[in-house]
Amino acid sequence: SVVLTMSNREKFDSFFENAESCLKEFKVIWKRFFDNFKIAFVGMDVKLDSVYREVESQRIKTNFVNIIPFSVFVIIFELSSGIFNIAAGDIWYCRVGTGVACLSFLLFNIVAYVFLERTLASGDATDKSKEYFTYLYWGVYVITASLINSFETISSGSIISFFLTVFSLTSFAMLEPKPIFIYYFVIAAEQTAVTIITKSSFEVLVFSLFTVAVGLFLSIFKYCTYMNRSIETKRFERISEIDPLTGLLNRRGMQRSVDGIWSYCKKHSIPITFAMLDIDYFKKYNDKYGHSQGDECIKMIAECIKQTFSRRTDITCRFGGEEFIIIVAGETEEKALEQLKSLKCEIENLKIKSGCPEFNENITVSMGVHSVDIDSTTMFRDAVLGVDAQLYNAKEHGRNCISRKNEIIR
């Protein structure tokens, strides 16, 4: 009896331990989902993160581009439905339902196409304008689909359009929860009104509202999951593009950043100034003070570079061991040169002891400057070769100077 009692107690304790463990896991999962929901619906500091903004911009563009294929899908569906209705002898529904749907979406499709060609392709449309256009599109779709669904339900008792609307929002749209709430509320209100008008059973209304609730949940869950995964992926990508010692971009990060501004500068005839910086006699510094101290020297100089070139459009990169590249877009070469002179003075004011005292008491740098006006023949590789040649020229003329167009500036 005692053994049996102990065995039951152990089972009882084990059951509660497992239940408690499951409850903790559920709380973690729920908290993660709720945090994602707050990010999406309420808004948190993460919205100020550049990674979030990049993911959000990509989401908006994807939604925007998907407008045309979805419009084609709806038109094909409605035309097919119309053909079947003609075959069944229901000419009235075909003429009204299919006609309204096809005309609405065909016209909206044409507007979307023109908008894509003239604004999205040219890069002039902001993310906000694209997003508002997408909201308008789905708003027109929900209202049109609700009207068709009302006519179809009242005339024939069918709710195919209702399910199509919920399915479309859940499957094709990747919208923020705020507009999604509004769209599903319109669908729920329409379905409630139709149920009252047709005097359908209460069970039909409950089933319809349950379908709307499931669609709403899936839409929000889809959005939150997409944002969370995309942000994490982007952050890992960013880590692989950052030099761990200095926090500047590495070569991979520089290439990605340049790809982002090159076409824009080419289209709008915006000049780009390249500067390559090299620490003078850095190998001797490492030999004299050790690699650990050499890393500290590189970090201090990198911090000066970041503080001097802090605009969002400035690209700063650790190109090699003691070499750095600075890319300045949208500024004249003269203004960029003034910033480089200021940077050179700031580095000298750090008073870092030189590894080559016979050359200079403190650490100095040599710089090469090369500006390009981008056209169809201009290549990024050629710009790097040009600035590298200017840096070589600065070293040939005694170091601790700036070379621009083979002219030495001290």
mmCIF file of C-alpha atoms in Angstrom:
data_model
loop_
_atom_site.group_PDB
_atom_site.id
_atom_site.type_symbol
_atom_site.label_atom_id
_atom_site.label_comp_id
_atom_site.label_asym_id
_atom_site.label_seq_id
_atom_site.Cartn_x
_atom_site.Cartn_y
_atom_site.Cartn_z
ATOM 1 C CA SER A 1 0.000 0.000 0.000
ATOM 2 C CA VAL A 2 2.841 2.384 0.861
ATOM 3 C CA VAL A 3 4.682 1.533 -2.370
ATOM 4 C CA LEU A 4 1.510 2.098 -4.380
ATOM 5 C CA THR A 5 0.896 5.429 -2.631
ATOM 6 C CA MET A 6 4.445 6.614 -3.342
ATOM 7 C CA SER A 7 4.138 5.546 -6.952
ATOM 8 C CA ASN A 8 0.946 7.563 -7.370
ATOM 9 C CA ARG A 9 2.535 10.544 -5.668
ATOM 10 C CA GLU A 10 5.530 10.379 -8.003
ATOM 11 C CA LYS A 11 3.208 10.205 -10.999
ATOM 12 C CA PHE A 12 1.235 13.106 -9.598
ATOM 13 C CA ASP A 13 4.400 15.179 -9.075
ATOM 14 C CA SER A 14 5.687 14.231 -12.533
ATOM 15 C CA PHE A 15 2.399 15.282 -14.125
ATOM 16 C CA PHE A 16 2.523 18.698 -12.470
ATOM 17 C CA GLU A 17 6.193 19.179 -13.387
ATOM 18 C CA ASN A 18 5.404 18.432 -17.029
ATOM 19 C CA ALA A 19 2.352 20.678 -16.904
ATOM 20 C CA GLU A 20 4.423 23.483 -15.378
ATOM 21 C CA SER A 21 7.129 23.034 -18.036
ATOM 22 C CA CYS A 22 4.526 23.154 -20.820
ATOM 23 C CA LEU A 23 2.983 26.245 -19.278
ATOM 24 C CA LYS A 24 6.374 27.990 -19.186
ATOM 25 C CA GLU A 25 7.014 27.129 -22.849
ATOM 26 C CA PHE A 26 3.561 28.376 -23.776
ATOM 27 C CA LYS A 27 4.231 31.645 -21.897
ATOM 28 C CA VAL A 28 7.521 32.098 -23.785
ATOM 29 C CA ILE A 29 5.831 31.459 -27.148
ATOM 30 C CA TRP A 30 2.926 33.737 -26.283
ATOM 31 C CA LYS A 31 5.238 36.505 -25.045
ATOM 32 C CA ARG A 32 7.268 36.285 -28.265
ATOM 33 C CA PHE A 33 4.137 36.500 -30.375
ATOM 34 C CA PHE A 34 2.725 39.330 -28.280
ATOM 35 C CA ASP A 35 6.014 41.250 -28.519
ATOM 36 C CA ASN A 36 5.889 40.853 -32.304
ATOM 37 C CA PHE A 37 2.289 41.999 -32.226
ATOM 38 C CA LYS A 38 3.265 45.109 -30.240
ATOM 39 C CA ILE A 39 6.023 45.815 -32.719
ATOM 40 C CA ALA A 40 3.521 45.555 -35.567
ATOM 41 C CA PHE A 41 0.445 47.163 -34.028
ATOM 42 C CA VAL A 42 1.406 49.393 -31.123
ATOM 43 C CA GLY A 43 4.918 50.362 -32.171
ATOM 44 C CA MET A 44 8.167 50.069 -30.212
ATOM 45 C CA ASP A 45 11.695 51.472 -30.313
ATOM 46 C CA VAL A 46 12.609 48.780 -32.830
ATOM 47 C CA LYS A 47 10.787 50.869 -35.439
ATOM 48 C CA LEU A 48 13.669 53.328 -35.206
ATOM 49 C CA ASP A 49 16.096 50.561 -36.137
ATOM 50 C CA SER A 50 17.526 50.848 -39.642
ATOM 51 C CA VAL A 51 17.149 47.077 -40.072
ATOM 52 C CA TYR A 52 13.423 47.358 -39.308
ATOM 53 C CA ARG A 53 13.068 50.208 -41.804
ATOM 54 C CA GLU A 54 14.821 48.168 -44.488
ATOM 55 C CA VAL A 55 12.595 45.124 -43.896
ATOM 56 C CA GLU A 56 9.486 47.320 -43.809
ATOM 57 C CA SER A 57 10.512 48.954 -47.086
ATOM 58 C CA GLN A 58 10.949 45.544 -48.699
ATOM 59 C CA ARG A 59 7.537 44.423 -47.421
ATOM 60 C CA ILE A 60 5.873 47.522 -48.874
ATOM 61 C CA LYS A 61 7.539 47.019 -52.261
ATOM 62 C CA THR A 62 6.522 43.354 -52.341
ATOM 63 C CA ASN A 63 2.901 44.232 -51.557
ATOM 64 C CA PHE A 64 2.959 46.942 -54.182
ATOM 65 C CA VAL A 65 4.349 44.741 -56.946
ATOM 66 C CA ASN A 66 1.860 41.947 -56.104
ATOM 67 C CA ILE A 67 -1.075 44.203 -56.994
ATOM 68 C CA ILE A 68 -1.014 43.374 -60.715
ATOM 69 C CA PRO A 69 -0.780 39.556 -60.500
ATOM 70 C CA PHE A 70 -3.524 39.505 -57.876
ATOM 71 C CA SER A 71 -5.742 41.682 -60.074
ATOM 72 C CA VAL A 72 -5.212 39.258 -62.951
ATOM 73 C CA PHE A 73 -6.077 36.356 -60.630
ATOM 74 C CA VAL A 74 -9.352 38.004 -59.576
ATOM 75 C CA ILE A 75 -10.324 38.858 -63.149
ATOM 76 C CA ILE A 76 -9.696 35.272 -64.307
ATOM 77 C CA PHE A 77 -11.662 33.915 -61.339
ATOM 78 C CA GLU A 78 -14.633 36.201 -61.969
ATOM 79 C CA LEU A 79 -14.640 35.491 -65.702
ATOM 80 C CA SER A 80 -14.610 31.754 -65.001
ATOM 81 C CA SER A 81 -17.427 32.222 -62.506
ATOM 82 C CA GLY A 82 -19.369 34.228 -65.093
ATOM 83 C CA ILE A 83 -18.987 31.494 -67.709
ATOM 84 C CA PHE A 84 -20.314 28.891 -65.289
ATOM 85 C CA ASN A 85 -23.223 31.172 -64.426
ATOM 86 C CA ILE A 86 -24.045 31.612 -68.121
ATOM 87 C CA ALA A 87 -24.008 27.855 -68.518
ATOM 88 C CA ALA A 88 -26.392 27.619 -65.552
ATOM 89 C CA GLY A 89 -28.676 30.256 -67.059
ATOM 90 C CA ASP A 90 -27.964 32.914 -64.393
ATOM 91 C CA ILE A 91 -27.311 35.785 -66.829
ATOM 92 C CA TRP A 92 -28.197 38.531 -64.301
ATOM 93 C CA TYR A 93 -25.508 37.596 -61.806
ATOM 94 C CA CYS A 94 -22.950 37.220 -64.589
ATOM 95 C CA ARG A 95 -23.709 40.694 -65.970
ATOM 96 C CA VAL A 96 -23.681 42.496 -62.623
ATOM 97 C CA GLY A 97 -21.246 40.545 -60.462
ATOM 98 C CA THR A 98 -18.623 39.663 -63.043
ATOM 99 C CA GLY A 99 -19.027 42.960 -64.861
ATOM 100 C CA VAL A 100 -18.468 45.075 -61.751
ATOM 101 C CA ALA A 101 -15.551 42.938 -60.578
ATOM 102 C CA CYS A 102 -13.774 42.794 -63.924
ATOM 103 C CA LEU A 103 -14.283 46.465 -64.726
ATOM 104 C CA SER A 104 -13.165 47.609 -61.263
ATOM 105 C CA PHE A 105 -10.056 45.481 -61.143
ATOM 106 C CA LEU A 106 -9.162 45.962 -64.772
ATOM 107 C CA LEU A 107 -9.247 49.741 -64.332
ATOM 108 C CA PHE A 108 -7.354 49.533 -61.066
ATOM 109 C CA ASN A 109 -4.877 47.203 -62.706
ATOM 110 C CA ILE A 110 -4.214 49.757 -65.449
ATOM 111 C CA VAL A 111 -3.720 52.522 -62.861
ATOM 112 C CA ALA A 112 -1.359 50.285 -60.910
ATOM 113 C CA TYR A 113 0.611 49.487 -64.045
ATOM 114 C CA VAL A 114 0.980 53.166 -64.981
ATOM 115 C CA PHE A 115 1.947 53.987 -61.406
ATOM 116 C CA LEU A 116 4.530 51.207 -61.435
ATOM 117 C CA GLU A 117 6.034 52.335 -64.720
ATOM 118 C CA ARG A 118 6.212 56.039 -63.918
ATOM 119 C CA THR A 119 7.036 56.114 -60.224
ATOM 120 C CA LEU A 120 8.234 52.791 -58.876
ATOM 121 C CA ALA A 121 10.507 52.093 -61.828
ATOM 122 C CA SER A 122 11.948 55.579 -61.673
ATOM 123 C CA GLY A 123 12.510 55.370 -57.926
ATOM 124 C CA ASP A 124 10.641 58.623 -57.274
ATOM 125 C CA ALA A 125 7.804 57.143 -55.213
ATOM 126 C CA THR A 126 8.411 57.041 -51.478
ATOM 127 C CA ASP A 127 7.582 54.015 -49.373
ATOM 128 C CA LYS A 128 4.683 55.919 -47.820
ATOM 129 C CA SER A 129 3.068 56.682 -51.164
ATOM 130 C CA LYS A 130 3.440 53.041 -52.213
ATOM 131 C CA GLU A 131 1.924 51.873 -48.947
ATOM 132 C CA TYR A 132 -1.038 54.271 -49.152
ATOM 133 C CA PHE A 133 -1.627 53.173 -52.723
ATOM 134 C CA THR A 134 -1.636 49.550 -51.543
ATOM 135 C CA TYR A 135 -4.118 50.417 -48.763
ATOM 136 C CA LEU A 136 -6.353 52.086 -51.342
ATOM 137 C CA TYR A 137 -6.141 49.067 -53.622
ATOM 138 C CA TRP A 138 -7.132 46.566 -50.940
ATOM 139 C CA GLY A 139 -9.832 48.948 -49.695
ATOM 140 C CA VAL A 140 -11.381 49.038 -53.172
ATOM 141 C CA TYR A 141 -11.059 45.270 -53.395
ATOM 142 C CA VAL A 142 -12.785 44.675 -50.028
ATOM 143 C CA ILE A 143 -15.646 47.077 -50.809
ATOM 144 C CA THR A 144 -16.172 45.667 -54.318
ATOM 145 C CA ALA A 145 -15.959 42.076 -53.116
ATOM 146 C CA SER A 146 -18.380 42.836 -50.263
ATOM 147 C CA LEU A 147 -20.930 44.301 -52.687
ATOM 148 C CA ILE A 148 -20.627 41.292 -54.973
ATOM 149 C CA ASN A 149 -20.905 38.970 -51.983
ATOM 150 C CA SER A 150 -24.032 40.779 -50.775
ATOM 151 C CA PHE A 151 -25.709 40.483 -54.183
ATOM 152 C CA GLU A 152 -24.670 36.847 -54.535
ATOM 153 C CA THR A 153 -25.887 35.870 -51.047
ATOM 154 C CA ILE A 154 -29.214 37.698 -51.352
ATOM 155 C CA SER A 155 -29.943 36.376 -54.854
ATOM 156 C CA SER A 156 -28.701 32.784 -54.596
ATOM 157 C CA GLY A 157 -27.659 32.148 -50.994
ATOM 158 C CA SER A 158 -24.061 31.404 -52.067
ATOM 159 C CA ILE A 159 -21.126 32.719 -50.015
ATOM 160 C CA ILE A 160 -18.292 31.845 -52.401
ATOM 161 C CA SER A 161 -17.243 35.505 -52.773
ATOM 162 C CA PHE A 162 -17.157 35.852 -48.987
ATOM 163 C CA PHE A 163 -14.660 33.000 -48.664
ATOM 164 C CA LEU A 164 -12.691 34.341 -51.635
ATOM 165 C CA THR A 165 -12.350 37.734 -49.942
ATOM 166 C CA VAL A 166 -11.115 36.255 -46.653
ATOM 167 C CA PHE A 167 -8.791 33.868 -48.500
ATOM 168 C CA SER A 168 -7.355 36.705 -50.623
ATOM 169 C CA LEU A 169 -6.585 38.936 -47.636
ATOM 170 C CA THR A 170 -5.011 36.044 -45.752
ATOM 171 C CA SER A 171 -2.956 34.701 -48.653
ATOM 172 C CA PHE A 172 -1.968 37.667 -50.827
ATOM 173 C CA ALA A 173 -1.792 40.699 -48.529
ATOM 174 C CA MET A 174 1.089 41.377 -46.132
ATOM 175 C CA LEU A 175 -0.341 44.464 -44.457
ATOM 176 C CA GLU A 176 0.016 45.991 -41.009
ATOM 177 C CA PRO A 177 -2.609 44.987 -38.422
ATOM 178 C CA LYS A 178 -4.301 48.405 -38.357
ATOM 179 C CA PRO A 179 -5.637 48.349 -41.958
ATOM 180 C CA ILE A 180 -6.202 44.588 -41.699
ATOM 181 C CA PHE A 181 -8.525 45.193 -38.730
ATOM 182 C CA ILE A 182 -10.474 47.734 -40.775
ATOM 183 C CA TYR A 183 -10.800 45.452 -43.810
ATOM 184 C CA TYR A 184 -11.977 42.475 -41.768
ATOM 185 C CA PHE A 185 -14.380 44.696 -39.842
ATOM 186 C CA VAL A 186 -15.952 45.774 -43.165
ATOM 187 C CA ILE A 187 -16.267 42.126 -44.215
ATOM 188 C CA ALA A 188 -17.793 41.149 -40.851
ATOM 189 C CA ALA A 189 -20.246 44.084 -40.948
ATOM 190 C CA GLU A 190 -21.296 43.214 -44.503
ATOM 191 C CA GLN A 191 -21.811 39.557 -43.635
ATOM 192 C CA THR A 192 -23.818 40.484 -40.509
ATOM 193 C CA ALA A 193 -26.044 42.853 -42.506
ATOM 194 C CA VAL A 194 -26.658 40.269 -45.231
ATOM 195 C CA THR A 195 -27.500 37.606 -42.643
ATOM 196 C CA ILE A 196 -30.084 39.932 -41.071
ATOM 197 C CA ILE A 197 -31.556 40.900 -44.455
ATOM 198 C CA THR A 198 -31.848 37.286 -45.641
ATOM 199 C CA LYS A 199 -33.031 36.163 -42.176
ATOM 200 C CA SER A 200 -30.495 33.373 -42.177
ATOM 201 C CA SER A 201 -29.970 31.215 -39.113
ATOM 202 C CA PHE A 202 -27.848 32.367 -36.205
ATOM 203 C CA GLU A 203 -25.453 29.468 -36.854
ATOM 204 C CA VAL A 204 -24.643 30.869 -40.311
ATOM 205 C CA LEU A 205 -23.735 34.245 -38.787
ATOM 206 C CA VAL A 206 -21.567 32.639 -36.108
ATOM 207 C CA PHE A 207 -19.777 30.551 -38.742
ATOM 208 C CA SER A 208 -19.164 33.623 -40.927
ATOM 209 C CA LEU A 209 -17.809 35.692 -38.022
ATOM 210 C CA PHE A 210 -15.653 32.769 -36.918
ATOM 211 C CA THR A 211 -14.217 32.600 -40.458
ATOM 212 C CA VAL A 212 -13.465 36.334 -40.332
ATOM 213 C CA ALA A 213 -11.791 35.949 -36.908
ATOM 214 C CA VAL A 214 -9.607 33.099 -38.162
ATOM 215 C CA GLY A 215 -8.637 35.116 -41.243
ATOM 216 C CA LEU A 216 -7.788 38.136 -39.081
ATOM 217 C CA PHE A 217 -5.644 36.053 -36.746
ATOM 218 C CA LEU A 218 -3.801 34.365 -39.632
ATOM 219 C CA SER A 219 -3.158 37.713 -41.359
ATOM 220 C CA ILE A 220 -1.689 39.271 -38.210
ATOM 221 C CA PHE A 221 0.290 36.144 -37.356
ATOM 222 C CA LYS A 222 1.648 36.019 -40.921
ATOM 223 C CA TYR A 223 2.724 39.670 -40.736
ATOM 224 C CA CYS A 224 4.381 39.318 -37.318
ATOM 225 C CA THR A 225 6.198 36.119 -38.280
ATOM 226 C CA TYR A 226 7.412 37.620 -41.543
ATOM 227 C CA MET A 227 8.718 40.766 -39.846
ATOM 228 C CA ASN A 228 10.398 38.874 -37.022
ATOM 229 C CA ARG A 229 12.175 36.399 -39.304
ATOM 230 C CA SER A 230 13.171 39.045 -41.838
ATOM 231 C CA ILE A 231 14.586 41.339 -39.152
ATOM 232 C CA GLU A 232 16.631 38.510 -37.637
ATOM 233 C CA THR A 233 17.914 37.486 -41.072
ATOM 234 C CA LYS A 234 18.837 41.073 -41.929
ATOM 235 C CA ARG A 235 20.669 41.496 -38.642
ATOM 236 C CA PHE A 236 22.737 38.396 -39.298
ATOM 237 C CA GLU A 237 23.503 39.733 -42.775
ATOM 238 C CA ARG A 238 24.540 43.073 -41.305
ATOM 239 C CA ILE A 239 26.856 41.350 -38.837
ATOM 240 C CA SER A 240 28.618 39.645 -41.749
ATOM 241 C CA GLU A 241 29.099 43.051 -43.403
ATOM 242 C CA ILE A 242 30.639 44.812 -40.388
ATOM 243 C CA ASP A 243 34.321 44.800 -39.472
ATOM 244 C CA PRO A 244 34.325 43.465 -35.873
ATOM 245 C CA LEU A 245 37.303 45.545 -34.736
ATOM 246 C CA THR A 246 36.241 49.006 -35.893
ATOM 247 C CA GLY A 247 32.492 48.758 -36.457
ATOM 248 C CA LEU A 248 32.986 50.107 -39.983
ATOM 249 C CA LEU A 249 31.809 48.258 -43.065
ATOM 250 C CA ASN A 250 34.012 45.534 -44.487
ATOM 251 C CA ARG A 251 34.466 45.046 -48.237
ATOM 252 C CA ARG A 252 31.248 43.078 -48.571
ATOM 253 C CA GLY A 253 29.277 45.731 -46.718
ATOM 254 C CA MET A 254 30.857 48.479 -48.786
ATOM 255 C CA GLN A 255 29.888 46.730 -52.021
ATOM 256 C CA ARG A 256 26.277 46.390 -50.879
ATOM 257 C CA SER A 257 26.125 50.041 -49.804
ATOM 258 C CA VAL A 258 27.671 51.250 -53.049
ATOM 259 C CA ASP A 259 25.203 49.173 -55.072
ATOM 260 C CA GLY A 260 22.438 51.045 -53.254
ATOM 261 C CA ILE A 261 23.626 54.541 -54.220
ATOM 262 C CA TRP A 262 25.422 53.951 -57.525
ATOM 263 C CA SER A 263 22.346 53.768 -59.780
ATOM 264 C CA TYR A 264 20.682 56.694 -57.994
ATOM 265 C CA CYS A 265 23.768 58.915 -58.404
ATOM 266 C CA LYS A 266 24.063 57.809 -62.018
ATOM 267 C CA LYS A 267 20.455 58.725 -62.811
ATOM 268 C CA HIS A 268 20.536 62.130 -61.092
ATOM 269 C CA SER A 269 24.114 63.019 -62.142
ATOM 270 C CA ILE A 270 25.318 63.206 -58.544
ATOM 271 C CA PRO A 271 29.132 63.172 -58.144
ATOM 272 C CA ILE A 272 30.829 60.697 -55.831
ATOM 273 C CA THR A 273 34.160 61.340 -54.123
ATOM 274 C CA PHE A 274 36.356 58.409 -53.089
ATOM 275 C CA ALA A 275 39.094 58.697 -50.494
ATOM 276 C CA MET A 276 41.560 55.985 -49.495
ATOM 277 C CA LEU A 277 43.448 56.417 -46.239
ATOM 278 C CA ASP A 278 46.544 54.531 -45.088
ATOM 279 C CA ILE A 279 48.302 54.745 -41.706
ATOM 280 C CA ASP A 280 51.935 55.689 -42.279
ATOM 281 C CA TYR A 281 54.521 53.056 -41.275
ATOM 282 C CA PHE A 282 51.921 51.037 -39.408
ATOM 283 C CA LYS A 283 53.943 47.805 -39.688
ATOM 284 C CA LYS A 284 56.739 49.430 -37.670
ATOM 285 C CA TYR A 285 54.142 50.532 -35.115
ATOM 286 C CA ASN A 286 52.966 46.943 -34.751
ATOM 287 C CA ASP A 287 56.536 45.666 -34.463
ATOM 288 C CA LYS A 288 57.382 48.210 -31.763
ATOM 289 C CA TYR A 289 54.195 48.221 -29.619
ATOM 290 C CA GLY A 290 52.562 44.875 -30.485
ATOM 291 C CA HIS A 291 49.440 43.893 -32.368
ATOM 292 C CA SER A 292 47.136 44.564 -29.413
ATOM 293 C CA GLN A 293 48.231 48.191 -29.299
ATOM 294 C CA GLY A 294 48.032 48.284 -33.091
ATOM 295 C CA ASP A 295 44.367 47.263 -32.882
ATOM 296 C CA GLU A 296 43.718 50.091 -30.428
ATOM 297 C CA CYS A 297 45.357 52.550 -32.830
ATOM 298 C CA ILE A 298 43.134 51.340 -35.705
ATOM 299 C CA LYS A 299 40.020 51.635 -33.519
ATOM 300 C CA MET A 300 40.854 55.232 -32.536
ATOM 301 C CA ILE A 301 41.402 56.268 -36.150
ATOM 302 C CA ALA A 302 38.203 54.482 -37.217
ATOM 303 C CA GLU A 303 36.294 56.424 -34.557
ATOM 304 C CA CYS A 304 37.632 59.700 -35.996
ATOM 305 C CA ILE A 305 36.471 58.605 -39.458
ATOM 306 C CA LYS A 306 32.974 57.787 -38.166
ATOM 307 C CA GLN A 307 32.642 61.118 -36.378
ATOM 308 C CA THR A 308 33.834 63.150 -39.372
ATOM 309 C CA PHE A 309 31.745 61.304 -41.975
ATOM 310 C CA SER A 310 28.511 60.695 -40.097
ATOM 311 C CA ARG A 311 25.873 61.440 -42.750
ATOM 312 C CA ARG A 312 23.536 58.611 -43.695
ATOM 313 C CA THR A 313 24.842 58.733 -47.258
ATOM 314 C CA ASP A 314 28.507 58.540 -46.226
ATOM 315 C CA ILE A 315 30.094 55.109 -46.614
ATOM 316 C CA THR A 316 33.082 54.292 -44.401
ATOM 317 C CA CYS A 317 34.903 50.999 -44.795
ATOM 318 C CA ARG A 318 37.953 49.218 -43.444
ATOM 319 C CA PHE A 319 39.432 48.105 -46.744
ATOM 320 C CA GLY A 320 42.470 46.242 -45.471
ATOM 321 C CA GLY A 321 44.704 45.984 -42.412
ATOM 322 C CA GLU A 322 45.472 49.686 -42.005
ATOM 323 C CA GLU A 323 43.651 50.972 -45.087
ATOM 324 C CA PHE A 324 40.256 52.664 -45.062
ATOM 325 C CA ILE A 325 37.936 53.836 -47.842
ATOM 326 C CA ILE A 326 35.549 56.766 -47.490
ATOM 327 C CA ILE A 327 32.838 57.358 -50.103
ATOM 328 C CA VAL A 328 31.032 60.701 -50.114
ATOM 329 C CA ALA A 329 28.004 61.146 -52.398
ATOM 330 C CA GLY A 330 26.172 64.395 -53.096
ATOM 331 C CA GLU A 331 28.986 66.733 -52.053
ATOM 332 C CA THR A 332 31.429 68.676 -54.192
ATOM 333 C CA GLU A 333 35.001 67.440 -54.309
ATOM 334 C CA GLU A 334 36.148 70.633 -52.595
ATOM 335 C CA LYS A 335 33.832 70.124 -49.630
ATOM 336 C CA ALA A 336 34.833 66.468 -49.321
ATOM 337 C CA LEU A 337 38.470 67.569 -49.424
ATOM 338 C CA GLU A 338 37.885 70.001 -46.556
ATOM 339 C CA GLN A 339 36.407 67.171 -44.485
ATOM 340 C CA LEU A 340 39.415 64.987 -45.264
ATOM 341 C CA LYS A 341 41.790 67.754 -44.186
ATOM 342 C CA SER A 342 39.845 68.060 -40.949
ATOM 343 C CA LEU A 343 40.034 64.293 -40.456
ATOM 344 C CA LYS A 344 43.790 64.333 -41.007
ATOM 345 C CA CYS A 345 44.198 67.011 -38.342
ATOM 346 C CA GLU A 346 41.988 65.130 -35.875
ATOM 347 C CA ILE A 347 44.080 61.973 -36.306
ATOM 348 C CA GLU A 348 47.272 63.923 -35.680
ATOM 349 C CA ASN A 349 45.682 65.490 -32.586
ATOM 350 C CA LEU A 350 45.199 62.025 -31.117
ATOM 351 C CA LYS A 351 48.937 62.160 -30.323
ATOM 352 C CA ILE A 352 49.436 58.442 -30.858
ATOM 353 C CA LYS A 353 53.165 57.739 -30.623
ATOM 354 C CA SER A 354 54.622 56.738 -33.971
ATOM 355 C CA GLY A 355 56.445 53.483 -34.585
ATOM 356 C CA CYS A 356 58.863 55.405 -36.791
ATOM 357 C CA PRO A 357 60.043 58.464 -34.770
ATOM 358 C CA GLU A 358 62.633 59.391 -37.415
ATOM 359 C CA PHE A 359 59.695 60.080 -39.758
ATOM 360 C CA ASN A 360 57.285 61.733 -37.284
ATOM 361 C CA GLU A 361 56.803 61.749 -33.552
ATOM 362 C CA ASN A 362 53.107 60.867 -33.805
ATOM 363 C CA ILE A 363 51.012 58.655 -36.084
ATOM 364 C CA THR A 364 50.111 60.276 -39.409
ATOM 365 C CA VAL A 365 48.092 59.189 -42.439
ATOM 366 C CA SER A 366 48.362 59.432 -46.218
ATOM 367 C CA MET A 367 45.280 59.925 -48.373
ATOM 368 C CA GLY A 368 44.306 59.622 -51.999
ATOM 369 C CA VAL A 369 41.233 61.437 -53.356
ATOM 370 C CA HIS A 370 39.418 60.651 -56.593
ATOM 371 C CA SER A 371 36.060 62.008 -57.788
ATOM 372 C CA VAL A 372 33.884 60.470 -60.476
ATOM 373 C CA ASP A 373 30.888 61.670 -62.474
ATOM 374 C CA ILE A 374 28.991 58.450 -63.069
ATOM 375 C CA ASP A 375 27.817 57.618 -66.582
ATOM 376 C CA SER A 376 26.963 54.398 -68.399
ATOM 377 C CA THR A 377 30.647 53.469 -68.748
ATOM 378 C CA THR A 378 31.753 54.235 -65.179
ATOM 379 C CA MET A 379 32.580 51.162 -63.105
ATOM 380 C CA PHE A 380 33.031 50.962 -59.348
ATOM 381 C CA ARG A 381 36.248 48.994 -59.812
ATOM 382 C CA ASP A 382 37.707 51.819 -61.924
ATOM 383 C CA ALA A 383 36.897 54.334 -59.157
ATOM 384 C CA VAL A 384 38.718 52.169 -56.590
ATOM 385 C CA LEU A 385 41.719 51.821 -58.896
ATOM 386 C CA GLY A 386 41.735 55.609 -59.402
ATOM 387 C CA VAL A 387 41.746 56.416 -55.672
ATOM 388 C CA ASP A 388 44.353 53.706 -55.043
ATOM 389 C CA ALA A 389 46.627 55.349 -57.630
ATOM 390 C CA GLN A 390 46.241 58.682 -55.805
ATOM 391 C CA LEU A 391 47.151 57.042 -52.481
ATOM 392 C CA TYR A 392 50.235 55.523 -54.085
ATOM 393 C CA ASN A 393 51.156 58.979 -55.355
ATOM 394 C CA ALA A 394 50.852 60.395 -51.815
ATOM 395 C CA LYS A 395 53.194 57.718 -50.488
ATOM 396 C CA GLU A 396 55.666 58.387 -53.284
ATOM 397 C CA HIS A 397 55.794 62.031 -52.253
ATOM 398 C CA GLY A 398 56.844 61.455 -48.674
ATOM 399 C CA ARG A 399 53.581 60.348 -46.986
ATOM 400 C CA ASN A 400 51.654 62.437 -44.424
ATOM 401 C CA CYS A 401 49.813 64.229 -47.239
ATOM 402 C CA ILE A 402 46.761 64.170 -49.506
ATOM 403 C CA SER A 403 46.990 63.476 -53.242
ATOM 404 C CA ARG A 404 44.256 64.710 -55.571
ATOM 405 C CA LYS A 405 44.657 64.693 -59.347
ATOM 406 C CA ASN A 406 48.370 63.996 -58.712
ATOM 407 C CA GLU A 407 48.540 67.279 -56.771
ATOM 408 C CA ILE A 408 50.046 66.975 -53.266
ATOM 409 C CA ILE A 409 48.299 68.786 -50.406
ATOM 410 C CA ARG A 410 49.989 68.952 -47.003
#
